[in-house]
DNA sequence: TTGTAGGCGTTATCAT
DNA sequence: ATGATAACGCCTACAA
């Protein structure tokens, strides 16, 4: 049995109220009682019970984070940003791997409600209407990361996918590429799918280049799907000189395909990735990619919910992106 | 205000005890009251308050996981294993990034105690005596992952580092390598450092090969340190034909160094990694590495604490490892 | 089958 | 400067 505030009170001959005051640094006791009580606390190794505290304070100092896929550099970085900021502010974070599973997501939402978390962060996945509804009806402050939300109460934080995509393709075009393939994310993903393709079209048209449906393939952001998509793309478009991948991992998939086929990168084919996760700098050749400040986004998202929890407002924000130049793109000029 | 059990009781004209029974699936009420109460619960959108429950049940259905570095494939995979098993059993996991910081670790330990977590998982880092003492004095069931514990109450789960290291080097030797460099982890790390070097020595002596201090360099398991270590190693040992890296990321560091210097892998130099995280298969060439069942270890660790929480015993266990053969090692015969 | 009441560990309001 | 004491939301004997 861990000692309770009562034990401390009894052994030091004071009331629980006094002990509570001392423990919480509130005024209302003489230096002597302070000494005595403190001594007893040390002796017993007393620590306040946060559960009891939470019950009366009606807050848990805990937030829940919903992620579609826990094992990726993206998630890891994001979590690092969130956890760091949370710790600073005295919050704990509960991780919830939804595995992009609807049922699991809803279950976690309910669990978080029951556990009385003070806030919820939802990341990297299209916020289905069902989720948005659940989230708002829960009445728990929430923010979404790397995706959007139409619910006014739920701000989002992300980079402008279309603009970033536009920049990436423009980057390629400016270096002389005219036949550019794209490996997009999930086909109808309204967040990381469609907008990035829109960015491609935009850049193409700006340069008076034709948009060809055949130059697009779809993956699921993972390595293997990138390899497969590249295979289909390459077989169909032998004259392609560059490919824009919607994720770093898929870009590595195209690296592997090229390696197998003896296609030199960037010699024969230029590749640009998206996210700029840790693997981008570790690949061979180092991958040029659209950089998203992932960790910072986690940090900011945490700040946003904190603001909401405090009763304030929080505006959705677009984070800046940039092209991190490395060695996977060749200048054709 | 969220509805409480009292609200449900009042609106359905029964006592809170009855509502409690219904909510918890305990016997003791007529079908009619059941119907009525259930209806009210639906109508109000009532959900039990886990905090209050935890207070009376004295358990939180939550475990804390301490990790030295959150952003890596290793941590991500581990977390995935832990979270998956936890979810299955109705547990939540709180992530704690210690950043290998002593103070932070102790603070988290205290926090977890205050939050009344039912169990603690400590991963990938040498369990200092200070931590071990704190952990045992907390009186919370705990288990350590990918590291050892001398405390009898705290079981560990890991692979036999020395044996795995021995196998890796032997693998190299059997393929004709005689001048083998090693990039070890932190110099005095008694877990991932010393034992792996011991395995190297063992394999060397078994093959009557000399052990040379100059063939060892130290890193911190990260990519950059691998690159740097390789640089020192290569400059000192031009005739080296293979290197054994204590982590996949460091192995990628050597890949990069070789790429820059025009050293072909595995043509001129063979490389074998350790962990076999996701990046091993994504690298070019695909990295041959000692495979650790990371996710499974997380899962098993979770099972172990659950066993301890249930009042049972849990033996420390060594997980099997294997060499995942890919294309980074050349057979010299 | 159902209700009453005490208690889980704290905080906070009112007295004293 | 202190101490009762009533919540907080729920569970669980113990009664009825």
XYZ file of C-alpha atoms (C1' of nucleotides) in Angstrom:
698
model
C 0.000 0.000 0.000
C 1.396 3.315 -0.961
C 1.072 5.975 1.717
C -1.762 8.440 1.280
C -2.192 11.960 2.403
C -4.016 10.593 5.423
C -1.026 8.616 6.528
C 1.098 11.685 6.295
C -1.459 13.678 8.240
C -1.760 11.130 10.981
C 1.964 10.606 11.449
C 2.670 14.294 11.559
C -0.255 15.086 13.775
C -1.977 17.520 11.486
C -5.024 17.415 9.258
C -5.034 16.317 5.640
C -5.944 19.854 4.721
C -2.667 21.123 6.054
C -0.702 18.434 4.321
C -2.490 19.243 1.113
C -1.558 22.884 1.459
C 2.047 22.056 2.002
C 2.193 19.610 -0.842
C 0.663 22.153 -3.171
C 2.669 25.089 -1.969
C -0.362 26.974 -0.767
C -0.109 29.363 2.181
C -1.494 28.637 5.599
C 0.824 26.925 8.055
C 3.720 27.664 10.340
C 7.316 26.919 9.453
C 7.427 24.244 12.141
C 4.511 22.219 10.860
C 6.010 22.607 7.440
C 9.239 21.047 8.662
C 7.516 18.242 10.443
C 5.207 17.359 7.595
C 7.970 17.555 5.040
C 9.988 15.177 7.147
C 7.165 12.686 7.357
C 6.620 12.921 3.622
C 10.254 12.105 3.036
C 10.191 9.295 5.522
C 7.117 7.688 4.051
C 8.115 8.406 0.516
C 4.716 9.902 -0.045
C 3.706 10.989 -3.513
C 0.328 12.467 -4.336
C -2.028 10.247 -6.256
C -2.647 11.888 -9.601
C -5.763 9.833 -10.211
C -7.465 11.237 -7.139
C -6.276 14.669 -8.068
C -7.602 14.341 -11.565
C -10.944 13.295 -10.231
C -11.430 16.489 -8.298
C -9.665 18.790 -10.718
C -11.481 17.275 -13.677
C -8.410 17.269 -15.806
C -5.880 14.584 -16.501
C -2.891 16.456 -17.844
C -2.854 13.889 -20.575
C -3.454 14.096 -24.277
C -4.037 11.340 -26.777
C -2.341 11.096 -30.150
C -3.910 9.127 -32.946
C -1.550 7.923 -35.648
C -2.369 5.798 -38.681
C 0.998 4.127 -38.679
C 3.318 4.134 -35.748
C 6.372 2.660 -37.343
C 7.794 5.222 -39.686
C 10.234 8.043 -39.358
C 7.416 10.425 -39.975
C 5.425 9.226 -36.992
C 8.501 8.948 -34.840
C 9.524 12.533 -35.516
C 6.065 13.829 -35.036
C 5.773 12.014 -31.753
C 9.089 13.404 -30.671
C 7.884 16.922 -31.300
C 4.636 16.315 -29.484
C 6.153 14.515 -26.545
C 8.808 17.147 -26.036
C 6.364 19.998 -25.887
C 3.958 17.993 -23.763
C 6.603 17.141 -21.220
C 7.617 20.755 -20.909
C 4.074 21.652 -20.042
C 3.528 18.832 -17.650
C 1.444 16.717 -19.953
C 1.679 13.041 -20.745
C 0.924 11.569 -24.101
C -0.930 8.385 -24.818
C -0.117 6.889 -28.217
C -2.858 5.331 -30.261
C -1.980 3.419 -33.395
C -5.134 3.321 -35.459
C -3.521 1.427 -38.282
C -5.830 3.434 -40.543
C -8.614 1.298 -39.217
C -11.971 2.957 -38.776
C -13.232 0.769 -35.994
C -10.010 1.033 -34.095
C -10.049 4.787 -34.485
C -13.524 5.096 -33.056
C -12.655 2.767 -30.214
C -9.655 4.834 -29.330
C -11.690 7.982 -29.441
C -14.061 6.511 -26.904
C -11.239 5.264 -24.761
C -9.638 8.677 -24.707
C -12.913 10.172 -23.663
C -13.295 7.706 -20.842
C -9.785 8.378 -19.693
C -10.709 12.019 -19.648
C -7.810 13.209 -21.730
C -7.627 16.958 -21.946
C -6.847 17.050 -25.621
C -6.548 14.989 -28.769
C -4.155 15.150 -31.684
C -5.043 13.371 -34.870
C -2.353 12.927 -37.465
C -1.537 12.173 -41.062
C -4.792 10.791 -42.182
C -7.825 12.034 -43.933
C -10.214 13.096 -41.183
C -13.351 11.270 -42.233
C -16.590 12.963 -41.451
C -17.306 10.215 -38.971
C -14.132 11.056 -37.080
C -14.737 14.766 -37.249
C -18.220 14.309 -35.882
C -17.032 12.062 -33.105
C -14.248 14.445 -32.279
C -16.510 17.449 -32.008
C -19.222 15.596 -30.136
C -16.669 14.415 -27.623
C -16.213 18.005 -26.701
C -12.511 17.525 -26.169
C -10.125 20.139 -27.557
C -8.452 18.705 -30.631
C -6.194 19.568 -33.516
C -5.195 17.657 -36.602
C -1.727 17.386 -38.067
C -0.661 17.026 -41.665
C -4.244 16.838 -42.746
C -7.179 19.205 -42.791
C -10.343 19.599 -40.857
C -13.469 21.377 -41.921
C -14.810 21.487 -38.397
C -14.370 25.060 -37.184
C -13.496 23.945 -33.677
C -10.728 21.703 -34.864
C -7.755 23.586 -36.264
C -5.207 21.906 -38.456
C -1.539 22.335 -39.024
C 0.056 21.300 -42.257
C 2.055 22.487 -45.188
C 0.284 23.513 -48.344
C 0.499 20.258 -50.251
C -0.379 21.697 -53.591
C 2.092 24.536 -53.309
C 4.819 22.222 -52.077
C 4.119 19.807 -54.872
C 4.129 22.656 -57.337
C 7.552 23.710 -56.098
C 8.942 20.239 -56.372
C 7.839 19.821 -59.947
C 8.892 23.315 -60.829
C 12.292 22.496 -59.384
C 12.503 19.609 -61.792
C 11.279 21.609 -64.761
C 13.748 24.366 -64.141
C 16.490 21.827 -64.394
C 15.355 20.817 -67.816
C 13.056 17.916 -67.108
C 10.033 17.705 -69.327
C 8.889 14.153 -69.012
C 8.170 13.868 -65.318
C 6.585 10.898 -63.670
C 4.781 11.046 -60.398
C 4.202 8.443 -57.755
C 1.270 9.689 -55.798
C -0.118 8.528 -52.517
C -3.392 6.724 -52.180
C -5.486 7.525 -55.208
C -8.384 9.416 -53.739
C -6.714 10.768 -50.663
C -8.033 14.332 -50.583
C -5.078 15.461 -48.516
C -1.859 13.961 -49.695
C -3.200 12.604 -52.945
C -5.263 14.975 -55.027
C -3.570 18.238 -53.985
C -0.142 16.972 -54.856
C -1.320 15.939 -58.262
C -2.922 19.345 -58.633
C 0.435 20.883 -57.847
C 2.005 18.790 -60.542
C -0.553 19.903 -63.095
C -0.108 23.478 -62.085
C 3.637 23.394 -62.553
C 3.280 21.562 -65.819
C 0.826 24.019 -67.264
C 2.861 26.947 -66.094
C 5.669 25.596 -68.209
C 3.368 24.734 -71.077
C 4.069 21.098 -70.622
C 1.342 18.535 -71.236
C -0.150 16.569 -68.411
C -0.205 12.867 -69.131
C -2.319 10.516 -67.114
C 0.138 7.783 -67.971
C 2.862 9.491 -66.041
C 1.087 8.986 -62.767
C 1.106 5.936 -60.595
C -0.241 5.347 -57.112
C 1.280 3.888 -53.995
C 0.561 3.864 -50.288
C 3.534 5.927 -49.171
C 5.484 2.797 -48.268
C 8.729 1.523 -49.735
C 7.379 -1.475 -51.556
C 4.549 0.367 -53.158
C 7.082 2.888 -54.395
C 9.090 0.148 -56.012
C 6.046 -1.352 -57.645
C 4.703 1.948 -58.830
C 8.069 2.827 -60.311
C 8.166 -0.434 -62.144
C 4.853 0.255 -63.820
C 5.832 3.813 -64.505
C 9.191 2.954 -66.038
C 7.868 0.240 -68.248
C 5.270 2.556 -69.634
C 7.452 5.634 -69.965
C 10.984 4.773 -71.040
C 11.782 8.365 -71.907
C 10.897 9.780 -68.520
C 13.809 11.712 -66.999
C 12.525 12.445 -63.530
C 10.043 11.260 -60.967
C 8.420 13.056 -58.120
C 7.494 10.766 -55.260
C 4.885 11.677 -52.675
C 6.977 10.198 -49.881
C 10.610 9.529 -49.136
C 10.060 5.862 -48.632
C 8.481 5.476 -52.034
C 11.399 7.437 -53.456
C 13.723 4.847 -51.987
C 11.570 2.291 -53.703
C 12.328 3.919 -57.024
C 16.007 4.015 -56.081
C 15.922 0.294 -55.604
C 14.158 -0.330 -58.866
C 16.706 1.781 -60.691
C 19.550 0.033 -58.952
C 18.245 -3.320 -60.085
C 17.747 -2.174 -63.634
C 21.060 -0.431 -63.848
C 19.443 2.946 -64.167
C 21.687 5.560 -62.669
C 20.261 8.109 -60.255
C 20.559 10.934 -60.974
C 22.485 10.139 -64.126
C 19.650 8.528 -66.041
C 16.811 9.469 -63.801
C 16.271 12.262 -61.316
C 14.214 11.675 -58.208
C 12.701 14.061 -55.729
C 11.007 12.925 -52.549
C 8.533 14.360 -50.114
C 8.761 14.803 -46.332
C 12.510 14.832 -45.965
C 12.516 12.344 -43.144
C 15.784 11.001 -41.756
C 16.177 8.439 -44.488
C 16.447 11.138 -47.133
C 19.934 12.084 -46.018
C 20.958 8.494 -45.462
C 20.129 7.223 -48.916
C 22.465 6.804 -51.821
C 22.486 9.122 -53.490
C 21.236 11.503 -50.800
C 17.665 12.330 -51.682
C 16.566 15.780 -52.706
C 13.168 16.270 -51.134
C 10.415 18.617 -50.165
C 11.085 19.292 -46.530
C 8.268 19.330 -44.039
C 9.143 20.513 -40.520
C 7.604 17.412 -38.993
C 8.907 17.703 -35.480
C 8.043 21.363 -35.376
C 4.561 20.567 -36.568
C 4.126 18.193 -33.677
C 5.341 20.849 -31.311
C 3.036 23.507 -32.722
C 0.082 21.169 -32.735
C 0.668 20.521 -29.080
C 0.730 24.246 -28.455
C -2.509 24.627 -30.322
C -4.419 22.131 -28.212
C -2.924 23.641 -25.102
C -4.333 26.938 -26.204
C -7.715 25.362 -26.778
C -7.589 23.595 -23.454
C -6.883 26.925 -21.834
C -10.093 28.189 -23.304
C -8.476 30.168 -26.067
C -8.758 30.081 -29.825
C -6.397 28.430 -32.248
C -6.156 29.239 -35.905
C -5.240 26.622 -38.456
C -1.791 27.195 -39.779
C 0.214 26.353 -42.854
C 3.785 25.534 -42.087
C 6.561 26.559 -44.435
C 8.156 23.935 -46.620
C 11.306 24.069 -48.644
C 13.238 21.976 -51.072
C 16.195 20.341 -49.423
C 18.707 19.932 -52.196
C 20.855 16.874 -52.184
C 22.104 14.711 -54.989
C 19.225 12.902 -56.590
C 18.320 15.464 -59.192
C 20.381 16.170 -62.252
C 20.448 19.495 -63.989
C 19.852 18.806 -67.649
C 20.968 22.211 -68.824
C -20.725 18.799 -18.089
C -20.559 15.213 -19.106
C -23.346 13.072 -17.673
C -22.439 10.961 -14.673
C -23.805 7.737 -13.402
C -26.036 9.743 -11.127
C -27.681 11.466 -14.032
C -28.395 8.146 -15.621
C -29.783 6.810 -12.368
C -32.032 9.763 -11.824
C -33.431 9.871 -15.324
C -34.127 6.185 -15.392
C -35.563 6.118 -11.914
C -33.198 3.571 -10.445
C -30.216 3.724 -8.120
C -26.651 4.256 -9.192
C -25.883 0.736 -8.038
C -28.190 -0.690 -10.631
C -26.781 1.465 -13.350
C -23.319 0.404 -12.316
C -24.283 -3.220 -12.559
C -25.705 -2.765 -15.994
C -22.735 -0.799 -17.218
C -20.378 -3.444 -15.937
C -22.364 -6.400 -17.098
C -22.939 -7.716 -13.605
C -26.086 -9.679 -12.778
C -28.916 -8.318 -10.729
C -31.689 -6.530 -12.555
C -34.742 -7.240 -14.621
C -34.790 -7.062 -18.392
C -37.077 -4.087 -18.217
C -34.834 -1.921 -16.079
C -32.013 -3.000 -18.304
C -33.887 -1.671 -21.313
C -34.803 1.537 -19.657
C -31.367 2.281 -18.325
C -29.693 1.370 -21.572
C -31.999 3.749 -23.339
C -31.148 6.581 -20.997
C -27.457 5.852 -21.374
C -27.811 6.112 -25.117
C -29.851 9.239 -24.890
C -27.443 10.982 -22.571
C -24.393 9.616 -24.312
C -23.108 8.494 -20.974
C -19.646 7.013 -20.707
C -18.101 5.878 -17.454
C -15.357 8.066 -16.074
C -12.204 6.008 -16.062
C -10.511 8.308 -13.604
C -13.124 7.664 -10.959
C -13.008 3.994 -11.765
C -9.275 3.897 -11.461
C -9.465 5.561 -8.105
C -11.588 2.840 -6.609
C -10.082 -0.045 -8.510
C -6.577 1.160 -7.777
C -5.424 0.428 -11.258
C -5.123 2.619 -14.296
C -4.927 0.168 -17.163
C -2.021 2.197 -18.338
C 1.636 1.443 -18.682
C 4.543 3.771 -19.250
C 7.293 3.197 -21.775
C 10.652 4.848 -21.352
C 12.703 5.235 -24.497
C 16.095 6.886 -24.882
C 15.365 8.062 -28.367
C 11.932 8.264 -29.817
C 12.788 9.006 -33.395
C 14.249 5.900 -34.919
C 12.863 2.878 -36.649
C 13.945 0.817 -33.699
C 11.841 2.787 -31.244
C 8.961 3.032 -33.657
C 8.833 -0.712 -34.186
C 9.181 -1.431 -30.541
C 6.404 0.955 -29.737
C 4.252 -0.649 -32.358
C 4.725 -4.035 -30.750
C 3.991 -2.696 -27.308
C 1.014 -0.636 -28.320
C -0.555 -3.460 -30.246
C -0.400 -5.891 -27.392
C -1.469 -3.239 -24.908
C -4.515 -2.319 -26.904
C -5.564 -5.935 -27.159
C -5.514 -6.190 -23.422
C -7.256 -2.940 -22.774
C -4.199 -1.002 -21.765
C -3.029 2.406 -22.837
C 0.571 3.366 -23.241
C 2.185 6.596 -22.221
C 5.388 7.351 -24.115
C 8.306 8.877 -22.311
C 11.276 10.076 -24.290
C 14.158 10.241 -21.837
C 16.634 11.376 -24.437
C 19.162 9.325 -22.463
C 18.952 12.004 -19.842
C 19.277 10.903 -16.242
C 17.266 13.689 -14.698
C 14.527 13.349 -17.230
C 14.407 9.617 -16.647
C 13.997 10.018 -12.918
C 11.359 12.672 -13.410
C 9.400 10.421 -15.682
C 9.663 7.592 -13.228
C 8.103 9.775 -10.566
C 5.448 10.996 -12.905
C 4.493 7.471 -13.845
C 4.233 6.602 -10.203
C 1.979 9.541 -9.514
C -0.173 8.640 -12.455
C -0.457 5.204 -10.933
C 0.560 3.311 -14.030
C 0.224 -0.415 -13.617
C 3.488 -1.237 -15.293
C 6.647 0.192 -16.742
C 8.724 -0.778 -19.733
C 12.238 0.520 -20.017
C 13.994 0.135 -23.329
C 17.275 0.138 -25.177
C 19.440 1.718 -22.609
C 21.808 0.589 -19.945
C 19.739 0.347 -16.776
C 21.859 2.370 -14.388
C 21.793 1.276 -10.814
C 20.011 4.473 -9.967
C 17.216 3.577 -12.348
C 17.052 0.008 -11.164
C 16.792 1.143 -7.575
C 14.123 3.669 -8.385
C 12.245 1.128 -10.412
C 12.215 -1.476 -7.666
C 11.447 1.010 -4.938
C 8.503 2.267 -6.911
C 7.022 -1.131 -6.508
C 5.538 -1.048 -9.965
C 5.839 -4.147 -12.146
C 8.477 -3.508 -14.763
C 10.457 -5.153 -17.496
C 13.351 -3.955 -19.582
C 13.794 -4.395 -23.301
C 16.957 -4.822 -25.310
C 19.030 -4.351 -22.221
C 19.590 -6.293 -19.030
C 18.589 -5.918 -15.443
C 20.253 -7.430 -12.444
C 17.268 -6.752 -10.224
C 15.508 -10.067 -9.721
C 12.078 -8.499 -9.839
C 12.738 -6.866 -13.158
C 12.977 -9.334 -16.026
C 14.550 -8.424 -19.295
C 13.995 -9.429 -22.856
C 16.742 -9.195 -25.401
C 18.784 -11.148 -27.837
C 22.141 -12.477 -26.787
C 24.317 -9.687 -28.083
C 27.555 -11.561 -27.845
C 26.200 -14.607 -29.620
C 24.564 -12.505 -32.300
C 27.745 -10.559 -32.798
C 29.698 -13.779 -32.947
C 27.396 -15.044 -35.673
C 27.726 -11.896 -37.682
C 31.496 -11.982 -37.649
C 31.563 -15.684 -38.262
C 29.315 -15.081 -41.252
C 31.926 -12.723 -42.594
C 34.818 -15.046 -41.852
C 33.158 -17.965 -43.538
C 32.948 -15.900 -46.657
C 36.651 -15.384 -46.651
C 37.022 -12.115 -44.809
C 40.039 -11.907 -42.546
C 40.528 -8.228 -42.027
C 37.274 -7.197 -40.426
C 36.566 -3.775 -39.039
C 33.963 -3.107 -36.435
C 31.960 -0.008 -35.656
C 30.794 -0.482 -32.144
C 28.248 1.431 -30.171
C 29.099 3.684 -27.297
C 32.469 2.635 -25.945
C 31.624 1.450 -22.479
C 28.060 0.469 -23.013
C 27.861 -2.827 -21.100
C 24.922 -3.949 -23.173
C 25.307 -3.126 -26.804
C 28.965 -2.205 -26.620
C 31.225 -4.618 -24.785
C 29.304 -7.836 -25.549
C 29.315 -7.227 -29.251
C 33.032 -6.669 -29.198
C 33.382 -9.839 -27.171
C 31.460 -11.664 -29.876
C 33.858 -10.296 -32.446
C 36.866 -11.490 -30.483
C 35.291 -14.856 -30.001
C 34.665 -15.359 -33.692
C 38.125 -14.119 -34.535
C 39.867 -16.440 -32.141
C 37.767 -19.370 -33.243
C 39.164 -18.814 -36.710
C 42.656 -18.178 -35.414
C 42.512 -14.641 -36.622
C 44.218 -11.891 -34.647
C 42.233 -9.262 -32.831
C 43.420 -5.779 -33.635
C 42.432 -2.832 -31.537
C 42.920 -0.645 -34.570
C 40.080 -2.336 -36.371
C 37.552 -1.011 -33.917
C 35.880 2.340 -33.900
C 33.061 3.720 -31.814
C 29.860 5.493 -32.713
C 26.551 6.280 -31.067
C 24.355 4.069 -33.236
C 23.383 7.012 -35.406
C 24.001 7.579 -39.092
C 26.515 10.352 -38.823
C 28.603 8.636 -36.215
C 28.713 5.624 -38.508
C 30.028 7.740 -41.326
C 32.667 9.326 -39.115
C 33.733 6.060 -37.576
C 34.036 4.487 -40.986
C 36.183 7.338 -42.142
C 38.652 6.787 -39.324
C 38.533 3.065 -39.798
C 39.147 3.184 -43.531
C 41.972 5.617 -43.345
C 43.717 3.445 -40.824
C 42.999 0.112 -42.452
C 43.103 0.265 -46.222
C 43.218 -3.477 -46.578
C 40.092 -4.130 -44.586
C 37.548 -6.141 -46.614
C 34.544 -6.071 -44.348
C 32.962 -4.122 -41.542
C 30.501 -5.132 -38.934
C 28.352 -2.267 -37.717
C 26.532 -2.350 -34.397
C 23.484 -0.677 -35.911
C 21.824 -0.387 -39.293
C 21.991 3.357 -39.293
C 25.726 3.338 -38.757
C 25.985 0.781 -41.541
C 24.256 3.259 -43.824
C 26.859 5.734 -42.694
C 29.559 3.456 -43.993
C 27.597 3.021 -47.211
C 27.666 6.761 -47.666
C 31.345 7.011 -46.959
C 32.062 4.291 -49.480
C 29.835 5.934 -52.039
C 31.753 9.155 -51.700
C 35.105 7.465 -51.957
C 34.105 5.288 -54.840
C 34.439 2.153 -52.789
C 31.996 -0.426 -54.064
C 29.788 -2.296 -51.623
C 30.000 -5.209 -51.591
C 32.552 -5.259 -54.394
C 35.383 -3.669 -52.480
C 33.955 -3.797 -49.019
C 31.383 -5.984 -47.373
C 29.098 -4.585 -44.701
C 26.873 -6.262 -42.201
C 24.502 -4.364 -39.957
C 22.699 -4.986 -36.712
C 18.981 -4.771 -35.869
C 17.567 -5.230 -39.329
C 15.228 -2.302 -39.033
C 13.160 -1.186 -42.007
C 15.975 0.776 -43.545
C 18.041 -2.367 -44.026
C 15.864 -3.547 -46.867
C 15.524 -0.097 -48.341
C 19.206 0.627 -48.692
C 21.347 0.202 -51.738
C 22.612 -2.375 -51.772
C 20.091 -4.034 -49.476
C 21.841 -4.505 -46.162
C 22.656 -7.911 -44.767
C 22.087 -7.646 -41.044
C 21.625 -9.390 -37.751
C 17.906 -9.497 -37.329
C 16.351 -8.692 -33.991
C 12.607 -9.347 -33.701
C 12.023 -5.849 -32.397
C 8.287 -5.663 -32.675
C 7.943 -9.112 -31.179
C 10.172 -8.080 -28.318
C 7.863 -5.190 -27.579
C 4.926 -7.533 -27.657
C 6.549 -10.070 -25.370
C 7.715 -7.405 -22.973
C 4.165 -6.207 -22.695
C 3.067 -9.743 -21.943
C 5.705 -10.014 -19.274
C 4.584 -6.963 -17.359
C 1.010 -8.081 -17.715
C 2.009 -11.308 -16.082
C 3.724 -9.426 -13.291
C 0.758 -7.140 -12.874
C -1.409 -10.199 -12.543
C 0.737 -11.270 -9.633
C 2.636 -13.900 -11.535
C 6.273 -14.425 -12.261
C 8.134 -13.541 -15.418
C 11.432 -14.995 -16.443
C 13.930 -13.020 -18.421
C 14.126 -14.274 -21.959
C 16.569 -14.266 -24.794
C 14.942 -13.795 -28.134
C 16.231 -15.602 -31.199
C 18.198 -13.652 -33.738
C 19.197 -14.552 -37.241
C 21.227 -13.205 -40.076
C 19.045 -11.716 -42.747
C 21.004 -12.165 -45.926
C 20.776 -9.474 -48.510
C 23.376 -8.027 -50.827
C 25.959 -6.163 -48.827
C 28.357 -8.997 -48.176
C 30.572 -10.515 -50.809
C 31.735 -14.086 -50.725
C 35.477 -13.998 -51.245
C 35.812 -17.680 -51.984
C -34.168 -7.536 -8.186
C -32.884 -3.230 -6.103
C -31.274 0.447 -2.907
C -28.216 2.502 0.856
C -24.004 3.910 2.256
C -19.118 3.891 2.905
C -14.815 4.563 0.802
C -11.026 5.360 -3.038
C -7.200 9.970 -2.296
C -7.520 14.788 -3.039
C -9.002 19.491 -3.120
C -11.467 23.292 -1.437
C -14.900 25.736 1.323
C -16.001 27.165 5.891
C -15.375 27.400 10.226
C -12.521 28.000 14.316
C -2.546 28.829 11.246
C -5.545 24.790 11.258
C -9.282 21.430 10.991
C -13.724 19.408 9.665
C -16.187 18.119 5.815
C -18.373 18.017 1.522
C -17.606 16.961 -3.058
C -15.309 14.410 -7.464
C -17.684 9.736 -10.058
C -17.764 5.221 -9.259
C -17.805 0.463 -7.014
C -19.313 -2.825 -3.707
C -20.601 -4.983 0.316
C -24.623 -5.204 2.920
C -29.480 -4.746 3.398
C -34.046 -5.013 2.091
